[in-house]
Tab-separated table of C-alpha atoms in Angstrom:
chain	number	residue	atom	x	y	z
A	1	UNK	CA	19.357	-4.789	4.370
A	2	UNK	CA	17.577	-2.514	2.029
A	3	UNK	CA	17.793	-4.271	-1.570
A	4	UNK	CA	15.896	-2.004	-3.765
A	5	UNK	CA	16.737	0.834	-5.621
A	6	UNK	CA	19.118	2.112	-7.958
A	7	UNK	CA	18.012	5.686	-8.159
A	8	UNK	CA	19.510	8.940	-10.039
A	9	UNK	CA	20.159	11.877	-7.527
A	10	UNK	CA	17.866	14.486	-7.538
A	11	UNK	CA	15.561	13.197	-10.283
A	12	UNK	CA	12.101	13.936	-9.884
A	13	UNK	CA	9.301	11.186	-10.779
A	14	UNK	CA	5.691	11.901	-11.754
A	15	UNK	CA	3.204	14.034	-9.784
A	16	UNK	CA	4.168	15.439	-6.440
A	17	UNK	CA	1.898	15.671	-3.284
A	18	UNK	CA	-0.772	18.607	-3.359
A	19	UNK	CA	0.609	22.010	-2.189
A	20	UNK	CA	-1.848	22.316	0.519
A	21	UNK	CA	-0.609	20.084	2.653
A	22	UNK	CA	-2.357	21.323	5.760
A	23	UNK	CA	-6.026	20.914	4.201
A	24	UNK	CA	-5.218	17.027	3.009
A	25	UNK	CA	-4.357	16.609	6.213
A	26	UNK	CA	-7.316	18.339	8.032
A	27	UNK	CA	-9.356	16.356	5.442
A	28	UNK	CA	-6.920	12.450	6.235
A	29	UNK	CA	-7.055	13.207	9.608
A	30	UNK	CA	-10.906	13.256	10.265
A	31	UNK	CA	-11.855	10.035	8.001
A	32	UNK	CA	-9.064	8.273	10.212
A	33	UNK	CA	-10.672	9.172	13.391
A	34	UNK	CA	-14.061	8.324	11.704
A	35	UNK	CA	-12.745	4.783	11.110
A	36	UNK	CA	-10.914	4.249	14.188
A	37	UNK	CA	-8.281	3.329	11.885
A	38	UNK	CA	-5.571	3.302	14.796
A	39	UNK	CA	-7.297	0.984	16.861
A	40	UNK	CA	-7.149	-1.759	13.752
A	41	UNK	CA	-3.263	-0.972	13.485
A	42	UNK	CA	-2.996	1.273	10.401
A	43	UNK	CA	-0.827	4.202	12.020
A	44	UNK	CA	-1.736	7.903	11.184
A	45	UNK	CA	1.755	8.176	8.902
A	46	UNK	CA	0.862	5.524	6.763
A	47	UNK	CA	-2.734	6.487	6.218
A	48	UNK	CA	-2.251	9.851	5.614
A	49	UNK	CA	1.024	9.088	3.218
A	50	UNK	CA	-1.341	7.228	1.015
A	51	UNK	CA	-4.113	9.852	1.350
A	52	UNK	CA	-2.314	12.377	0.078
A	53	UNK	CA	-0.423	10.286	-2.667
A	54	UNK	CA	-3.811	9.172	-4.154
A	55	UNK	CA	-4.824	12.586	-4.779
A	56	UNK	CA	-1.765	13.703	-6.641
A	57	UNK	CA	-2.064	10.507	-8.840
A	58	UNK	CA	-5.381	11.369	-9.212
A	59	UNK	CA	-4.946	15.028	-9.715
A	60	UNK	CA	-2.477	13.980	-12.397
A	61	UNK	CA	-4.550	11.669	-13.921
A	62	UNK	CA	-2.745	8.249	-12.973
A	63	UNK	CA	-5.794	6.728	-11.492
A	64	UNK	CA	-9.727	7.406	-11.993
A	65	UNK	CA	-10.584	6.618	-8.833
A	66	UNK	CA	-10.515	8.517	-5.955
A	67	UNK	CA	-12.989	7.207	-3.914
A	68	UNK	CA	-11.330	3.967	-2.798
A	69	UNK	CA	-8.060	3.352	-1.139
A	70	UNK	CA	-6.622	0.405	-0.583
A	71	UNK	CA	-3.322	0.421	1.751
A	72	UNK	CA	-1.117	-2.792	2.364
A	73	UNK	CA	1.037	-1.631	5.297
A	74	UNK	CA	3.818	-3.591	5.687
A	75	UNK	CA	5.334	-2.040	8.506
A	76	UNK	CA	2.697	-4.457	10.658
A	77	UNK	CA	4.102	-8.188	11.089
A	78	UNK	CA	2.105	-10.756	8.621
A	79	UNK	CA	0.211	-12.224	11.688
A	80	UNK	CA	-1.973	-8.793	11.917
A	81	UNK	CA	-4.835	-7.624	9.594
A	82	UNK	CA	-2.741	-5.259	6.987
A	83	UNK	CA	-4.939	-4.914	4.211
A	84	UNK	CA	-7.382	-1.932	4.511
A	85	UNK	CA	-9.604	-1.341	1.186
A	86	UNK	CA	-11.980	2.569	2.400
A	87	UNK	CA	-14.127	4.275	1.039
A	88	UNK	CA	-12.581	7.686	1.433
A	89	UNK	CA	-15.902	9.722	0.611
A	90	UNK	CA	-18.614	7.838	2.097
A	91	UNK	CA	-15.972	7.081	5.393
A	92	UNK	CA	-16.528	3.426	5.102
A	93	UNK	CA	-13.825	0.304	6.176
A	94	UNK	CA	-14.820	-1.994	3.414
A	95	UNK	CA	-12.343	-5.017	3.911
A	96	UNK	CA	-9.409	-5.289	6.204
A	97	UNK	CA	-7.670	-8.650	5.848
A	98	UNK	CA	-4.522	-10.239	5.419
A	99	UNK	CA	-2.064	-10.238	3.031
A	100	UNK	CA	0.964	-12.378	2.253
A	101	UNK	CA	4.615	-10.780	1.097
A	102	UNK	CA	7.130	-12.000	-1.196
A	103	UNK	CA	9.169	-14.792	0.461
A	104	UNK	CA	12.675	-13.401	-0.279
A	105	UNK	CA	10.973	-9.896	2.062
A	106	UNK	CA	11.491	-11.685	5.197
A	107	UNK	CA	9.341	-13.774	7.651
A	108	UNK	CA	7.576	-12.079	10.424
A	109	UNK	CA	7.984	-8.994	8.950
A	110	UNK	CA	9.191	-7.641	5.503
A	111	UNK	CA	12.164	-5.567	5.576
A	112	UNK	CA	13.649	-6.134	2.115
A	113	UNK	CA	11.946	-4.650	-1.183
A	114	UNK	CA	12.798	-5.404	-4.718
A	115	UNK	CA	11.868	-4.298	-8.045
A	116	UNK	CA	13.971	-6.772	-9.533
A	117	UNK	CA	12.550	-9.777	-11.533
A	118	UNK	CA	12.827	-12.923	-9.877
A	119	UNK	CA	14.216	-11.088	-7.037
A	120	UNK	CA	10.737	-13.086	-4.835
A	121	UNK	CA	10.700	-9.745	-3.275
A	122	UNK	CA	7.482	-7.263	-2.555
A	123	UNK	CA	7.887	-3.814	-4.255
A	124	UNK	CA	6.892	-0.476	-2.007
A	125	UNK	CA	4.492	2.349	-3.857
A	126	UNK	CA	1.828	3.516	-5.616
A	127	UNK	CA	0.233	1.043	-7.650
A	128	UNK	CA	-3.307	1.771	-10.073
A	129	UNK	CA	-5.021	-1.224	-10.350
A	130	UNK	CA	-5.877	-2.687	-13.245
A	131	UNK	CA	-7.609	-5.656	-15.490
A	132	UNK	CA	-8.650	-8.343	-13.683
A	133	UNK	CA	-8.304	-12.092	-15.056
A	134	UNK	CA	-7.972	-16.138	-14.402
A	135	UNK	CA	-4.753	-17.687	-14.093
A	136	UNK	CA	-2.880	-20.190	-12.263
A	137	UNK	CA	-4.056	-18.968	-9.219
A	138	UNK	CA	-7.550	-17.895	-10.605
A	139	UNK	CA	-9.316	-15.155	-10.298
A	140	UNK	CA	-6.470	-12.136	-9.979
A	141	UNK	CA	-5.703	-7.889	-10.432
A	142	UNK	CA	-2.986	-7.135	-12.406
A	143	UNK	CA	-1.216	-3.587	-10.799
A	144	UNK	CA	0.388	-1.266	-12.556
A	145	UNK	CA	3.256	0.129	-10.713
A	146	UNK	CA	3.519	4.057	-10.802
A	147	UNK	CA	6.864	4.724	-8.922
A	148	UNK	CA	9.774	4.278	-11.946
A	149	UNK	CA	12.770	2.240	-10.190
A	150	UNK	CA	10.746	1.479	-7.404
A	151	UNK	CA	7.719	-0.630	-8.803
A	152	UNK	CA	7.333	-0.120	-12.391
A	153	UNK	CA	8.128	-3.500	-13.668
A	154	UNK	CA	5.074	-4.786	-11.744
A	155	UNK	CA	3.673	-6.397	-14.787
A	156	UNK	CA	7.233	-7.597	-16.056
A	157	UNK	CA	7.475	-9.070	-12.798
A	158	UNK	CA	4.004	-10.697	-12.601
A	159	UNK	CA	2.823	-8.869	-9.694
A	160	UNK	CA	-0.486	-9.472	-9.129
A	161	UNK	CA	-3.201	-9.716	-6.014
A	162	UNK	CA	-4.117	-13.230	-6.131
A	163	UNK	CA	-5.623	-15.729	-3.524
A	164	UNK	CA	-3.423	-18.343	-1.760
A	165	UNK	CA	-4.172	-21.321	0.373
A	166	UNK	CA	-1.169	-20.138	2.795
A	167	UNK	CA	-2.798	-16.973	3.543
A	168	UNK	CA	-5.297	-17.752	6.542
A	169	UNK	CA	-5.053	-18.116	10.451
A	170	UNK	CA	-4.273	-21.653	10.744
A	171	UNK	CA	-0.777	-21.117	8.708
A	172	UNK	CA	-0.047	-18.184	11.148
A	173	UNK	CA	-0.794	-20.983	14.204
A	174	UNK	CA	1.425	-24.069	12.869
A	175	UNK	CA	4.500	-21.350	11.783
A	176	UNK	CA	4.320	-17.990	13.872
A	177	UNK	CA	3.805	-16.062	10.737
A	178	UNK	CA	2.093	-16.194	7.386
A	179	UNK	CA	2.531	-17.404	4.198
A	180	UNK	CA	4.823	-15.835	1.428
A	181	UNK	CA	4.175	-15.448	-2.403
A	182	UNK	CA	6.716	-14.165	-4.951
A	183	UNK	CA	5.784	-10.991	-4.575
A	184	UNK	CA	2.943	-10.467	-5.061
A	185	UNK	CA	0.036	-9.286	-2.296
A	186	UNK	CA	-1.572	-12.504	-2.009
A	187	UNK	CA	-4.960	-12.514	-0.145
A	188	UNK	CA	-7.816	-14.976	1.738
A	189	UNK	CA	-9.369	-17.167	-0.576
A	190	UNK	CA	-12.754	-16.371	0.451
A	191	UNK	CA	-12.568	-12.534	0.110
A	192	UNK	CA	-9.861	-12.383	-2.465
A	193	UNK	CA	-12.723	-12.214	-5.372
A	194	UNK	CA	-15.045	-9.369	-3.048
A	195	UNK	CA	-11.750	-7.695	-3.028
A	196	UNK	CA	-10.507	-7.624	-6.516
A	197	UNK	CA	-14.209	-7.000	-7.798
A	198	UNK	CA	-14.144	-3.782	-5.424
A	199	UNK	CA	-10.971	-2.481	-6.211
A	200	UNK	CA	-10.282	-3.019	-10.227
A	201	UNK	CA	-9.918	-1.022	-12.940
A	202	UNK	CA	-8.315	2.482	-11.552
A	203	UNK	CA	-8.689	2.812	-7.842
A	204	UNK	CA	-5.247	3.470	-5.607
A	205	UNK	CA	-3.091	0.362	-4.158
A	206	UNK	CA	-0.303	1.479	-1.752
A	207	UNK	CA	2.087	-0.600	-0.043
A	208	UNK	CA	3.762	1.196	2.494
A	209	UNK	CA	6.676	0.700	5.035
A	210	UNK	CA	8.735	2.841	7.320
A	211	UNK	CA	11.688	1.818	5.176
A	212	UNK	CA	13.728	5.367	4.947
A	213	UNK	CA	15.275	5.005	1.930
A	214	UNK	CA	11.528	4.294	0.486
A	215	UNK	CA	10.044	7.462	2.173
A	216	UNK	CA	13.207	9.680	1.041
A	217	UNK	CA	13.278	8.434	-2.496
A	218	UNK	CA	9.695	8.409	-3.321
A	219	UNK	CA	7.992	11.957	-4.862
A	220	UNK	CA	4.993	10.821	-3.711
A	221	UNK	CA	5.334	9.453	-0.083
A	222	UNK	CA	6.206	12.497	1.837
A	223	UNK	CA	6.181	12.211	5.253
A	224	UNK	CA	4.499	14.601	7.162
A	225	UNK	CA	6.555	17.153	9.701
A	226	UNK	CA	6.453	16.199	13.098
A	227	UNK	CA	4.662	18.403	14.106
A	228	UNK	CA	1.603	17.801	11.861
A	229	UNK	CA	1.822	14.214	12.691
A	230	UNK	CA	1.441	15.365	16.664
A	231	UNK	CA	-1.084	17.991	15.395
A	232	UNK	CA	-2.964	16.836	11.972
A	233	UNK	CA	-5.817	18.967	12.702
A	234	UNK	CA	-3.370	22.311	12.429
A	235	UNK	CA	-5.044	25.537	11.227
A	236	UNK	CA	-4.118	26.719	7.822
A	237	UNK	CA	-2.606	30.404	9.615
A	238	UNK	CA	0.357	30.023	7.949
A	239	UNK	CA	-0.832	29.178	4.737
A	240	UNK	CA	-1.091	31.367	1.313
């Protein structure tokens, strides 16, 4: 059951994708094949969703950085890798870890999303990171969510990436899957601080499922046609 949203009907949110949809994808299509991004689980949909999100937000001036990209996909269980931080312009896989969901999202996998307060749920979208700071669970990114009704009461809510002792391989061995947070992306101790360091202060964070109602509401995660998915590398004839 799909717990989210409340949205208005035909409103339009914020920036939309870039117009050229063929040329993002030419340009999505070739840094996933440079990573071998498939082969680590990220699918081609959920890279190049984020891709082309990022550079409407930055286009529109929502984030400053558009040289890293971090995706949380949580269309992978919580016992896989799901955290991919790149370096879109150099073509680089700088972390890929994992990362906990909110406990109210599900076990194994998370197939509820909330942008309700105390709703213990993980929110879906675009996020622009933010300040970092040390709190209960020490060193931590607030994230600023960009998608109104969908994750914009990220800070209201506390949603932060944090570090968490449940968040490691051994958990995944004694319970089948991994630990849960309120929320909130919770990472590794021991590369939560590489992570946050990398990532602060105005790069892209996207959390991304195959949930439909997520991929119709949002103006920003537009799925590609079918056939561009089978084809990314397309040529622009049709184009003007």
């Amino acid at each position: 059951m799909f717990t989210l949203f409340s949205f208005a009907p035909g409103k339009a949110y914020g920036p939309t994708a870039p117009s050229n949809k063929s040329s993002v994808t030419k340009s999505s299509f070739s840094i996933y094949q440079k990573l071998d991004l498939a082969a680590k689980g990220l699918s081609y949909q959920a890279f190049e969703v984020a891709y082309t999100g990022m550079q409407a937000l930055y286009e529109a001036g929502k984030i400053q950085n558009n040289q890293l990209l971090t995706i949380v996909d949580f269309s992978l269980p919580s016992t896989q890798k799901r955290l991919f931080v790149i370096d879109v312009i150099k073509g680089a896989l700088l972390f890929n870890t994992y990362v906990a969901h909110g406990k109210n999202s599900g076990k194994l996998m998370a197939t509820r999303f909330s942008n309700r307060p105390n709703s213990y749920e993980s929110s879906l979208g675009f996020y622009a990171t933010a300040n970092t700071y040390r709190g209960k669970h020490g060193f931590a990114l607030r994230l600023n969510g960009l998608e109104p009704d969908i994750n914009d009461n990220a800070l209201n809510r506390g949603i932060v990436m944090h570090a968490a002792n449940y968040v490691n391989e051994q958990f995944i061995r004694m319970q089948g899957y991994l630990g849960r947070s309120e929320g909130c992306p919770a990472l590794p101790p021991k590369v939560t601080s590489a992570i946050i360091s990398t990532i602060k202060e105005g790069s892209c964070l996207f959390i991304y499922s195959s949930n439909q109602q997520y991929l119709a509401q949002s103006t920003l995660a537009q799925p590609l046609p079918d056939s561009l998915v089978q084809n990314p590398e397309v040529n622009d004839a049709n184009s003007f």
